[in-house]
């Protein structure tokens, strides 16, 4: 007896999406075969897995199937059709891989790791704080697609340098997306608590970039809809003027940064905008304005100018002379005005007038800094223009270049800006006449200039006899080469006694300290003697170095230890003449220390060469050296010339085998290098101890640290700030000036400013003579 079947349900259940995808993939896979059969749309499999409806008809039509007598016929198996069907099948496989990769019969590899490999990015540098990612894992890929770092084209474990590079690249190609990019970077910085990302954000804000939240809040305060989008600048300025008052100045600054419009920046320069009608609850008001310095607003890449202006504002004589400029400036309107000459350059009337404009703008700013009750005031764009040289290397009086409308200023070096500022001040003010009736001198030279000389020989044109003469070596700033990790005192020693030659030789009493260079002979090429020290000692740490191999410049990351006190007695000519034997020992020890430094450089160069050509054989490194090559390598990238009599002699003292060999093979072990390195380091420690003991009693010419300028970034961009000491408060306080933000640095963090704790950022230091009353850090003429 046949059992009766149950009737099929009239209501069909919808096909499962995953079953549909796997079925379609099999259909397309069979369609490329020569013996593929037509697909019956009435079959139970088709009805259960696909079903004939408008969507399925559209799919089969797109894939070139033909519906004939309720059967879908595959297209002819031509090469083009096969290629097309394979692409369609692969797209379906990708869709299925996103949800159910286990249903795929064929293995489809995730594309992301392969793309990284092809682009050379699979071995990127990772953030050590982050867990390494497995980019082959589907869940990881999905999470990365929705991460904040993906907005910058990065993944979570990429390090800060890659994140910054990706951020800068996107910003360069699409500045209209700057707000969202800044937002992403801020979010990443908050999660990582990264100081490097924080500095990058500060640098970009210096370039007029702000976050979306800051911009929206600023527009809302002026009741401007849609974040100012689509509103003409003239209309925008009208809306701003209607609501402009001291409580909205901070919002105006944010809008001015975002728009970078000259007309909007002009609104910031209204003379009374910083001094009237402030509410006690206004966040821009400085509640401690009588005790703290005022900040300076960055108007586009002007952090270097702001840092410089904050420093010179603390110099009492300069500040008071500028504020009372009418009594001291040149009278270019006088009929008998003859012009003036500075550093051998004769200035025209127009150049002096331009210099007086600089002083006038400076006076206006100083007045605001003195009387303002807000946390920050805005330097005028005219002042910034006047402090910008016509070329990156120019420091003399010349025509002014103004920033293009809508564009930030190009960042300059703070030392160049200082030289240009002093040139303009000297041009604007009447020089001083000495009491002894000598020639006039520039008004501020006595504040900064070190009077010094070095001895030279010249031949008499008549008799042919040689005689000694003094060659002036006056300088307003000591320029020290910061290319290695040393103390500042050692860099100053190198400045005054820098190198040697082999013409005249003096035996050093320390040549046998550690068995190195037992017969070394030396003579100082650069022996500068100081005749007069200024009240203010300026020191520029030159970090711009040149790589001859790559023919490129780079910024040195050397750590320089910055002392609280400097003693300059040992460089004075009067002290050297009174204690000739003592100073002879001091100079020789300094020469020996410098020699050991150069030897350490050569050892490091050898170590790099050996590492790049390493062939291990029983713990020895087999390496060929040519004497001529060694001589050249000894001087490459070394700012001071090799101070032994020749390169061969220098190498022979460190590695005796060089004495008897020319182009033969030389076997050098890494242990030999370690031993020689330890010997020279030990010698430097002993020499430093002897020098410290020898100059211990020389403390009359004492200088105390007043300011340290910092630069974070490379030689082309970055952010400047300055730390300045207020030693007239009790107890003394350090302030960090970073554009609008002026924060007190607790004495517990003083080590971050001193002793090299700031790493490679310190670039300009200012010391003040301890017995000189020349600076006053806080000067605000208002009562609380």
XYZ file of C-alpha atoms in Angstrom:
784
model
C 0.000 0.000 0.000
C 1.433 3.325 -1.031
C 1.532 5.937 1.694
C -0.102 9.170 0.714
C 2.194 12.244 0.586
C 1.567 15.315 2.669
C 0.449 18.223 0.520
C 3.090 20.943 0.067
C 2.473 24.209 1.861
C 1.132 26.940 -0.330
C 3.305 29.468 1.523
C 6.968 29.235 0.452
C 9.650 30.273 2.937
C 12.186 32.847 1.751
C 15.577 31.399 0.719
C 18.419 31.755 3.165
C 20.882 34.410 1.983
C 23.916 32.198 2.601
C 22.336 29.263 0.732
C 21.536 31.599 -2.128
C 25.105 32.888 -2.317
C 26.689 29.428 -2.269
C 24.230 28.211 -4.939
C 24.905 31.185 -7.206
C 28.650 30.674 -6.814
C 28.275 27.006 -7.926
C 26.090 28.057 -10.873
C 28.658 30.562 -12.096
C 31.465 28.084 -11.545
C 29.649 25.488 -13.720
C 28.728 28.084 -16.344
C 32.344 28.492 -17.447
C 32.612 24.780 -18.239
C 32.092 23.699 -21.888
C 29.560 21.016 -20.924
C 27.426 23.164 -18.618
C 23.720 22.263 -18.638
C 20.760 24.680 -18.649
C 19.322 25.581 -15.252
C 15.701 24.487 -14.685
C 13.806 27.200 -12.826
C 11.064 24.691 -11.921
C 13.412 22.424 -10.015
C 13.020 22.160 -6.261
C 16.627 23.240 -5.674
C 16.131 26.444 -7.669
C 12.855 27.204 -5.904
C 14.321 26.561 -2.440
C 17.651 28.309 -2.907
C 16.981 31.106 -5.392
C 13.365 31.427 -6.586
C 12.381 33.077 -9.835
C 11.491 36.705 -9.232
C 12.458 40.142 -10.517
C 15.705 40.201 -8.495
C 16.882 36.785 -9.716
C 15.953 37.646 -13.295
C 18.006 40.853 -12.972
C 21.013 38.892 -11.665
C 20.943 36.291 -14.459
C 20.417 38.966 -17.100
C 23.475 40.862 -15.753
C 25.553 37.677 -15.886
C 24.472 37.140 -19.551
C 22.225 34.106 -18.991
C 19.250 33.617 -21.353
C 15.813 32.385 -20.135
C 14.423 29.946 -22.744
C 11.541 27.559 -21.996
C 11.908 27.976 -18.248
C 15.646 27.216 -18.419
C 18.540 29.652 -17.894
C 21.230 29.015 -20.532
C 24.796 30.124 -19.805
C 26.558 32.448 -22.232
C 28.912 31.001 -24.797
C 32.244 30.013 -23.142
C 34.360 32.610 -24.910
C 37.466 33.982 -23.178
C 35.769 37.334 -22.469
C 32.665 35.670 -21.025
C 34.725 33.306 -18.881
C 36.736 36.261 -17.541
C 33.524 38.176 -16.810
C 31.845 35.245 -15.023
C 34.956 34.669 -12.898
C 34.853 38.309 -11.755
C 31.171 37.978 -10.878
C 31.814 34.756 -8.945
C 34.727 36.390 -7.069
C 32.519 39.298 -6.003
C 29.998 36.848 -4.564
C 32.810 35.033 -2.757
C 33.971 38.305 -1.209
C 30.453 38.997 0.044
C 30.227 35.517 1.561
C 33.720 35.821 3.069
C 32.633 38.886 5.051
C 29.905 36.869 6.820
C 30.475 33.110 6.475
C 33.972 32.355 5.217
C 33.646 28.732 6.374
C 31.035 28.121 3.633
C 33.550 28.832 0.884
C 34.864 25.726 -0.804
C 37.773 27.698 -2.308
C 40.222 29.625 -0.126
C 40.014 33.396 -0.567
C 42.883 35.174 1.185
C 42.159 38.513 2.914
C 43.456 41.298 0.698
C 44.674 43.682 3.395
C 47.872 41.822 4.392
C 48.698 41.256 0.713
C 48.180 44.940 -0.080
C 50.447 45.920 2.824
C 53.084 43.523 1.562
C 52.884 44.845 -1.986
C 53.150 48.431 -0.730
C 56.099 47.582 1.492
C 54.080 48.392 4.634
C 53.822 44.965 6.217
C 56.827 45.644 8.452
C 55.803 49.093 9.679
C 57.065 50.340 13.046
C 54.579 49.540 15.788
C 53.530 51.329 18.940
C 54.986 49.256 21.767
C 52.030 50.113 24.000
C 49.553 48.568 21.564
C 48.861 44.865 21.080
C 50.172 43.662 17.675
C 47.339 43.238 15.176
C 46.498 40.123 13.180
C 45.239 41.682 9.979
C 44.277 38.260 8.608
C 41.570 38.029 11.255
C 38.146 39.148 10.025
C 37.009 40.605 13.347
C 40.224 42.627 13.576
C 39.748 44.012 10.076
C 36.170 45.053 10.806
C 37.237 46.746 14.055
C 40.060 48.606 12.277
C 37.669 49.874 9.601
C 35.697 51.679 12.314
C 38.650 52.912 14.390
C 39.682 56.547 14.678
C 43.062 55.742 13.171
C 41.374 54.495 9.991
C 40.333 58.110 9.313
C 44.035 58.816 8.818
C 44.613 55.625 6.816
C 46.359 53.929 9.757
C 45.832 50.895 11.956
C 45.849 50.792 15.741
C 49.361 49.515 16.364
C 51.186 51.972 14.085
C 53.563 54.228 16.008
C 53.250 57.983 16.454
C 55.663 58.853 13.641
C 53.579 56.965 11.060
C 50.373 58.513 12.391
C 51.852 62.015 12.123
C 53.150 61.336 8.610
C 49.728 60.053 7.483
C 48.022 63.052 9.081
C 50.352 65.543 7.397
C 50.007 63.803 4.019
C 46.214 63.948 4.091
C 46.274 67.527 5.311
C 48.600 68.478 2.460
C 46.298 66.988 -0.177
C 42.963 68.140 1.256
C 43.028 71.174 3.539
C 39.206 71.355 3.437
C 39.155 68.252 5.645
C 41.481 69.835 8.208
C 38.891 70.045 11.010
C 37.994 66.340 10.851
C 41.660 65.373 10.589
C 42.550 67.494 13.632
C 39.594 65.940 15.462
C 40.912 62.454 14.710
C 44.419 63.342 15.846
C 43.100 64.878 19.082
C 41.090 61.732 19.817
C 44.103 59.505 19.148
C 46.305 61.706 21.359
C 43.839 61.511 24.243
C 43.735 57.729 24.059
C 47.496 57.303 23.748
C 48.448 60.250 26.011
C 51.263 60.870 23.539
C 53.452 63.955 24.024
C 54.634 63.723 20.409
C 51.053 63.850 19.092
C 50.266 66.688 21.503
C 53.148 68.721 20.075
C 51.998 67.973 16.518
C 48.525 69.256 17.387
C 50.063 72.412 18.872
C 52.161 72.881 15.720
C 49.094 72.621 13.483
C 47.143 75.040 15.616
C 50.042 77.417 15.085
C 49.334 77.065 11.356
C 45.704 78.213 11.761
C 44.106 74.761 12.005
C 41.457 74.237 14.727
C 39.126 71.438 15.730
C 35.522 71.252 14.558
C 34.256 71.725 18.105
C 36.333 74.880 18.632
C 35.145 76.366 15.356
C 31.459 75.544 15.953
C 31.533 77.022 19.456
C 33.173 80.195 18.146
C 30.542 80.693 15.448
C 27.703 80.012 17.908
C 28.933 82.815 20.157
C 28.331 85.258 17.292
C 24.997 83.523 16.447
C 26.311 82.667 12.989
C 24.434 79.681 11.483
C 25.879 76.624 9.722
C 29.355 77.219 11.077
C 29.822 80.110 8.681
C 29.623 77.887 5.612
C 28.568 79.753 2.499
C 28.663 83.154 4.209
C 30.666 85.847 2.425
C 33.510 87.361 4.404
C 32.029 90.865 4.299
C 28.713 89.590 5.674
C 30.606 87.522 8.241
C 32.579 90.547 9.437
C 29.348 92.509 9.768
C 27.807 89.794 11.938
C 30.960 89.643 14.059
C 31.102 93.413 14.541
C 27.515 93.402 15.797
C 28.452 91.098 18.684
C 32.093 92.030 19.157
C 33.156 92.777 22.727
C 36.007 91.719 25.007
C 34.139 88.533 26.023
C 34.003 87.312 22.409
C 37.630 88.015 21.483
C 38.719 84.414 21.996
C 36.022 83.191 19.609
C 37.117 85.803 17.093
C 40.671 84.492 17.320
C 39.470 80.958 16.531
C 37.486 82.127 13.498
C 40.447 84.239 12.359
C 42.663 81.148 12.560
C 40.241 79.047 10.543
C 39.575 81.685 7.884
C 43.040 83.243 8.023
C 41.540 86.403 6.595
C 43.364 89.751 6.776
C 40.172 91.727 7.443
C 39.187 89.457 10.334
C 42.691 89.659 11.791
C 42.342 93.456 11.680
C 39.443 93.191 14.128
C 41.827 91.572 16.599
C 44.100 94.612 16.510
C 41.564 97.097 17.930
C 43.485 98.988 20.627
C 40.877 98.797 23.385
C 39.623 95.292 22.731
C 41.837 93.761 25.418
C 41.276 96.205 28.260
C 37.581 97.037 28.780
C 34.456 95.602 30.289
C 35.616 92.126 31.253
C 33.288 89.820 33.150
C 34.841 87.959 36.081
C 33.432 84.704 34.639
C 34.919 85.293 31.181
C 37.269 82.365 30.374
C 39.600 84.714 28.497
C 40.135 86.896 31.562
C 43.322 86.428 33.529
C 42.343 86.501 37.195
C 46.009 86.691 38.204
C 47.043 89.287 35.643
C 49.070 91.325 38.126
C 51.318 88.380 39.024
C 51.614 86.448 35.745
C 52.904 87.242 32.239
C 50.515 87.626 29.327
C 50.431 85.269 26.323
C 50.695 86.171 22.642
C 48.239 84.869 20.066
C 49.654 82.881 17.172
C 48.427 84.425 13.903
C 49.837 81.692 11.685
C 53.312 80.168 12.069
C 54.398 82.966 14.421
C 55.378 80.896 17.469
C 59.041 81.811 16.857
C 58.216 85.549 16.897
C 56.029 85.167 19.989
C 58.818 83.404 21.887
C 61.317 86.094 20.906
C 58.960 88.942 21.856
C 58.299 87.395 25.255
C 62.043 87.224 25.911
C 62.922 90.791 24.879
C 59.957 92.108 26.885
C 61.765 90.899 30.020
C 64.865 93.037 29.258
C 64.274 96.201 31.260
C 66.411 98.690 29.314
C 65.129 97.529 25.960
C 61.488 97.512 27.076
C 61.652 100.944 28.685
C 63.468 102.459 25.701
C 60.836 101.108 23.291
C 57.943 102.366 25.453
C 59.574 105.843 25.489
C 60.780 105.680 21.891
C 60.070 109.330 21.032
C 62.990 110.459 23.213
C 65.526 108.177 21.535
C 64.651 107.475 17.875
C 66.371 109.009 14.867
C 64.833 112.253 13.588
C 64.647 111.422 9.894
C 62.616 114.581 9.252
C 65.475 116.864 10.270
C 67.031 118.820 7.396
C 70.552 118.017 8.563
C 69.979 114.265 8.966
C 72.979 112.568 7.352
C 71.907 108.924 7.449
C 73.682 106.251 9.439
C 75.935 103.234 9.009
C 75.483 99.862 10.770
C 77.994 97.051 10.381
C 79.542 98.818 7.402
C 76.195 99.176 5.607
C 74.897 102.671 4.893
C 71.157 102.873 5.489
C 68.769 104.963 3.463
C 66.170 107.239 5.003
C 63.435 104.764 4.024
C 65.199 101.903 5.778
C 65.453 103.900 8.997
C 61.779 104.892 8.723
C 60.896 101.237 8.324
C 62.982 100.423 11.412
C 61.093 103.114 13.347
C 57.843 101.468 12.219
C 59.092 98.268 13.835
C 59.715 100.091 17.116
C 56.295 101.768 16.937
C 54.542 98.408 16.453
C 56.658 96.969 19.240
C 55.681 99.825 21.531
C 51.976 99.190 20.892
C 52.406 95.522 21.688
C 54.446 96.174 24.844
C 51.777 98.596 26.016
C 49.105 95.929 25.579
C 51.261 93.371 27.387
C 51.690 95.829 30.259
C 48.038 96.842 30.655
C 46.008 93.895 29.365
C 43.655 92.070 31.705
C 43.266 89.130 29.331
C 45.386 86.016 29.186
C 46.708 86.839 25.732
C 47.079 89.773 23.346
C 47.536 89.744 19.569
C 50.711 90.962 17.836
C 49.898 93.008 14.768
C 50.449 91.435 11.361
C 52.526 94.518 10.494
C 54.976 93.737 13.311
C 55.306 90.148 12.127
C 55.929 91.376 8.566
C 58.665 93.717 9.793
C 60.399 90.861 11.622
C 60.466 88.591 8.573
C 63.623 88.731 6.415
C 63.319 88.825 2.636
C 65.119 85.476 2.441
C 65.499 82.651 4.904
C 69.137 83.544 5.482
C 68.888 87.328 5.516
C 69.475 89.159 8.785
C 70.152 92.692 7.586
C 67.907 95.678 7.094
C 65.996 95.281 3.847
C 62.545 95.349 2.305
C 59.699 93.590 4.027
C 57.778 90.639 2.620
C 54.166 90.372 3.764
C 52.206 87.158 4.005
C 49.778 86.515 1.176
C 46.150 87.025 2.072
C 44.625 83.837 3.433
C 48.004 82.173 3.968
C 49.939 81.593 7.210
C 53.379 83.099 7.655
C 56.443 81.045 6.754
C 58.238 79.946 9.915
C 61.726 81.385 10.427
C 64.564 80.554 12.794
C 64.374 82.378 16.135
C 68.086 83.281 16.006
C 67.651 84.931 12.596
C 64.614 86.817 13.880
C 66.681 88.016 16.865
C 69.454 89.349 14.603
C 66.956 91.126 12.369
C 65.153 92.647 15.352
C 68.407 93.982 16.807
C 69.378 95.389 13.397
C 66.086 97.267 13.207
C 66.382 98.550 16.783
C 69.910 99.791 16.148
C 68.757 101.471 12.937
C 65.822 103.189 14.627
C 67.558 104.577 17.733
C 70.208 107.261 18.000
C 73.551 105.645 18.950
C 75.210 106.357 22.288
C 78.321 108.530 22.617
C 80.886 107.054 25.053
C 82.087 109.165 27.968
C 85.674 108.877 26.745
C 84.775 110.638 23.525
C 85.138 107.555 21.321
C 83.024 106.812 18.254
C 79.244 106.336 18.752
C 78.064 102.803 19.504
C 74.696 101.173 18.895
C 72.398 101.654 21.852
C 71.889 98.012 22.860
C 75.244 96.515 21.893
C 76.603 96.766 25.410
C 73.778 94.507 26.612
C 74.717 91.526 24.474
C 78.167 91.833 22.895
C 81.160 89.807 24.045
C 84.330 91.754 23.266
C 87.047 89.295 22.311
C 90.005 88.728 19.995
C 92.322 86.063 18.694
C 95.983 86.511 17.862
C 97.157 86.514 14.278
C 100.361 87.197 12.370
C 100.748 89.734 9.562
C 103.649 90.826 7.362
C 104.848 94.415 7.136
C 104.617 95.535 3.492
C 107.807 97.613 3.801
C 110.185 95.571 5.980
C 108.748 92.116 5.297
C 108.878 91.346 9.016
C 105.992 89.520 10.676
C 104.302 90.875 13.726
C 101.487 89.807 15.980
C 98.115 91.518 15.753
C 94.739 91.156 17.392
C 91.868 89.973 15.215
C 88.460 91.073 16.642
C 86.093 88.221 17.517
C 83.199 90.249 18.985
C 79.851 88.486 19.028
C 76.344 89.074 20.359
C 75.669 85.326 20.441
C 77.872 82.296 21.030
C 77.069 79.777 18.307
C 77.759 76.283 19.632
C 77.691 73.150 17.508
C 75.181 70.806 19.199
C 76.021 67.595 17.365
C 76.699 65.235 20.301
C 75.509 64.574 23.854
C 77.680 66.807 26.038
C 77.422 69.471 28.722
C 77.077 73.069 27.585
C 80.290 74.037 29.405
C 82.243 71.671 27.167
C 80.662 73.196 24.043
C 81.734 76.653 25.257
C 85.277 75.338 25.806
C 85.290 74.044 22.228
C 84.158 77.449 20.979
C 87.137 79.212 22.530
C 89.731 76.455 21.975
C 88.459 74.528 19.039
C 91.144 72.738 17.030
C 94.845 72.050 16.393
C 97.403 71.835 13.636
C 100.867 70.339 13.371
C 103.018 73.426 12.800
C 103.971 74.188 16.414
C 103.687 71.479 19.028
C 103.350 71.521 22.780
C 103.665 68.294 24.719
C 100.603 67.535 26.787
C 101.191 66.461 30.423
C 98.245 64.074 30.216
C 99.214 62.115 27.123
C 100.068 59.036 29.161
C 96.985 58.981 31.380
C 95.612 55.766 29.940
C 98.289 54.678 27.544
C 96.713 56.429 24.554
C 98.789 58.690 22.366
C 101.960 58.609 24.468
C 103.693 61.300 22.405
C 100.758 63.493 21.380
C 101.687 67.041 20.427
C 99.177 69.817 20.009
C 98.702 73.498 19.351
C 95.506 75.550 19.480
C 94.358 77.013 16.161
C 91.462 78.885 17.704
C 92.426 80.600 20.948
C 89.873 83.340 21.600
C 90.396 85.607 24.596
C 87.633 87.731 26.094
C 88.287 91.318 27.090
C 84.761 92.290 28.158
C 81.677 90.271 29.111
C 78.118 91.619 28.625
C 75.284 91.642 31.173
C 73.298 89.233 28.963
C 74.961 86.142 27.479
C 73.117 84.593 24.525
C 73.973 81.066 23.389
C 72.622 79.505 20.196
C 72.723 75.696 20.055
C 73.105 75.026 16.351
C 71.294 71.749 15.652
C 71.296 72.009 11.866
C 73.855 69.493 10.648
C 74.949 68.482 7.160
C 75.302 64.917 5.906
C 77.885 64.859 3.122
C 76.987 61.323 2.102
C 73.331 62.150 1.476
C 74.001 65.786 0.555
C 71.227 66.818 2.918
C 70.641 68.778 6.109
C 69.072 67.377 9.242
C 68.327 68.422 12.807
C 70.602 67.005 15.487
C 68.863 65.158 18.323
C 71.793 65.604 20.707
C 70.967 66.085 24.389
C 72.703 69.141 25.868
C 72.986 69.481 29.642
C 72.065 73.064 30.561
C 73.526 74.338 33.870
C 71.798 76.805 36.199
C 75.062 78.747 36.523
C 77.875 79.501 34.100
C 81.273 80.886 35.107
C 83.125 82.737 32.362
C 86.265 83.736 34.342
C 88.499 81.221 32.577
C 87.974 82.888 29.193
C 88.961 86.402 30.292
C 92.320 87.641 29.037
C 93.120 89.316 32.363
C 92.805 86.029 34.264
C 94.847 84.124 31.697
C 97.755 86.580 31.868
C 97.822 86.544 35.677
C 97.818 82.719 35.842
C 99.709 81.732 32.700
C 100.929 78.304 33.870
C 97.566 77.373 35.295
C 95.783 78.224 32.052
C 98.381 76.390 30.022
C 97.372 73.210 31.857
C 93.674 73.995 31.438
C 93.999 74.489 27.683
C 96.019 71.330 27.202
C 93.474 69.252 29.134
C 90.663 70.707 27.051
C 92.577 69.832 23.890
C 93.028 66.269 25.128
C 89.322 66.001 25.912
C 88.439 67.256 22.453
C 90.853 64.727 20.975
C 89.119 61.908 22.813
C 85.746 63.142 21.540
C 87.015 62.994 17.963
C 88.438 59.520 18.606
C 85.022 58.373 19.843
C 83.481 59.696 16.627
C 85.928 57.648 14.565
C 85.211 54.550 16.651
C 81.479 54.974 16.080
C 82.049 55.338 12.332
C 84.096 52.132 12.296
C 81.426 50.360 14.294
C 78.769 51.352 11.738
C 80.950 50.243 8.855
C 81.648 46.892 10.482
C 77.975 46.344 11.259
C 76.977 46.983 7.641
C 79.622 44.585 6.291
C 79.529 41.986 9.032
C 80.980 38.525 8.404
C 81.347 36.593 11.652
C 84.316 34.243 11.918
C 85.168 32.973 15.432
C 84.041 36.254 16.957
C 86.212 38.392 14.650
C 85.079 40.843 12.026
C 87.059 40.652 8.792
C 87.174 44.074 7.200
C 89.397 45.827 4.667
C 90.487 49.389 5.343
C 92.370 51.708 3.065
C 94.420 54.398 4.800
C 93.203 57.122 2.470
C 89.595 56.055 3.059
C 90.153 56.098 6.816
C 91.615 59.605 6.669
C 88.563 60.817 4.790
C 86.139 59.004 7.094
C 87.766 60.608 10.107
C 86.577 64.018 8.972
C 83.213 63.194 7.381
C 80.323 64.696 9.307
C 82.730 65.928 12.000
C 82.335 69.681 12.559
C 85.880 70.000 13.949
C 88.881 69.133 11.788
C 90.966 66.105 12.839
C 93.372 67.593 15.340
C 96.228 65.138 15.081
C 99.006 65.934 12.651
C 97.554 63.578 10.036
C 94.807 61.015 9.603
C 97.353 58.156 9.524
C 98.977 59.326 12.754
C 95.569 59.623 14.409
C 94.564 56.122 13.420
C 97.930 54.689 14.396
C 97.541 55.963 17.933
C 94.199 54.168 18.311
C 95.011 51.075 16.252
C 98.822 50.512 16.068
C 98.464 48.114 13.121
C 97.798 51.109 10.874
C 101.385 52.333 11.290
C 102.926 49.507 9.292
C 100.181 48.828 6.745
C 98.848 50.713 3.744
C 96.205 48.892 1.710
C 96.483 45.463 3.346
C 93.700 43.713 5.205
C 93.260 44.629 8.860
C 91.337 42.476 11.298
C 89.466 44.495 13.953
C 87.250 42.891 16.569
C 84.262 44.537 18.163
C 85.854 43.906 21.536
C 88.795 46.092 20.387
C 86.380 48.901 19.619
C 84.649 48.474 22.971
C 87.995 48.594 24.761
C 89.156 51.752 22.979
C 85.776 53.392 23.511
C 85.917 52.669 27.236
C 89.468 54.061 27.420
C 88.489 57.359 25.799
C 85.331 57.683 27.906
C 87.405 57.101 31.024
C 89.899 59.700 29.880
C 87.118 62.252 29.356
C 85.752 61.605 32.853
C 89.208 62.109 34.391
C 89.869 65.254 32.360
C 86.492 66.730 33.356
C 87.288 66.076 37.009
C 90.691 67.771 36.703
C 89.212 70.751 34.866
C 86.439 71.116 37.415
C 88.975 71.201 40.212
C 91.256 73.634 38.388
C 88.529 76.258 37.751
C 86.643 75.697 41.017
C 87.654 79.055 42.499
C 86.884 81.133 39.396
C 83.404 82.427 40.225
C 83.503 86.208 39.809
C 82.036 86.213 36.290
C 78.924 84.295 37.296
C 75.873 84.017 35.031
C 72.481 82.575 35.973
C 70.082 80.957 33.521
C 67.236 83.256 32.466
C 65.553 81.686 29.414
C 65.605 78.534 27.304
C 64.054 78.459 23.821
C 62.794 75.125 22.541
C 61.912 73.837 19.085
C 60.039 70.600 18.432
C 60.063 69.384 14.838
C 62.593 69.183 12.020
C 64.557 71.873 10.166
C 61.578 72.738 7.948
C 58.703 72.972 10.421
C 57.810 72.672 14.081
C 56.755 74.599 17.155
C 58.723 77.079 19.274
C 58.181 77.846 22.933
C 60.316 79.468 25.620
C 60.835 78.879 29.348
C 61.690 82.057 31.304
C 62.684 82.364 34.963
C 61.031 84.908 37.245
C 63.702 85.161 39.937
C 62.169 88.253 41.534
C 59.241 86.317 42.937
C 59.569 84.399 46.187
C 60.236 81.613 45.603
C 61.524 81.950 42.017
C 59.219 80.590 39.301
C 59.671 79.227 35.793
C 57.053 80.093 33.159
C 56.453 78.197 29.935
C 55.358 80.547 27.116
C 53.646 78.676 24.268
C 51.776 81.300 22.250
C 48.508 82.123 24.091
C 49.285 79.708 26.898
C 51.573 80.864 29.711
C 51.812 78.293 32.469
C 53.873 78.263 35.612
C 56.338 75.371 35.685
C 56.674 74.042 39.207
C 60.153 73.816 40.662
C 59.627 70.051 40.771
C 59.660 70.122 36.963
C 62.701 72.399 36.787
C 64.843 69.413 35.821
C 62.791 69.174 32.621
C 64.294 72.531 31.644
C 67.803 71.839 32.925
C 70.276 68.976 32.675
C 69.202 67.981 29.186
C 65.874 66.504 30.347
C 64.161 68.285 27.442
C 66.077 66.082 25.013
C 66.728 67.519 21.573
C 64.435 70.572 21.834
C 66.641 73.224 23.515
C 68.012 75.559 20.833
C 68.706 78.990 22.368
C 69.742 79.841 25.953
C 70.020 83.170 27.738
C 72.153 83.773 30.828
C 72.205 86.979 32.881
C 75.171 88.265 34.893
C 74.377 87.587 38.536
C 75.398 91.088 39.649
C 73.452 92.828 36.828
C 69.915 94.172 37.265
C 68.825 93.926 33.635
C 65.741 91.666 33.498
C 62.253 91.666 34.954
C 60.050 88.777 33.849
C 56.617 89.979 35.062
C 55.735 93.583 34.218
C 52.030 94.445 34.237
C 51.109 97.925 35.443
C 47.660 97.171 36.852
C 46.434 96.428 40.336
C 44.231 93.507 41.328
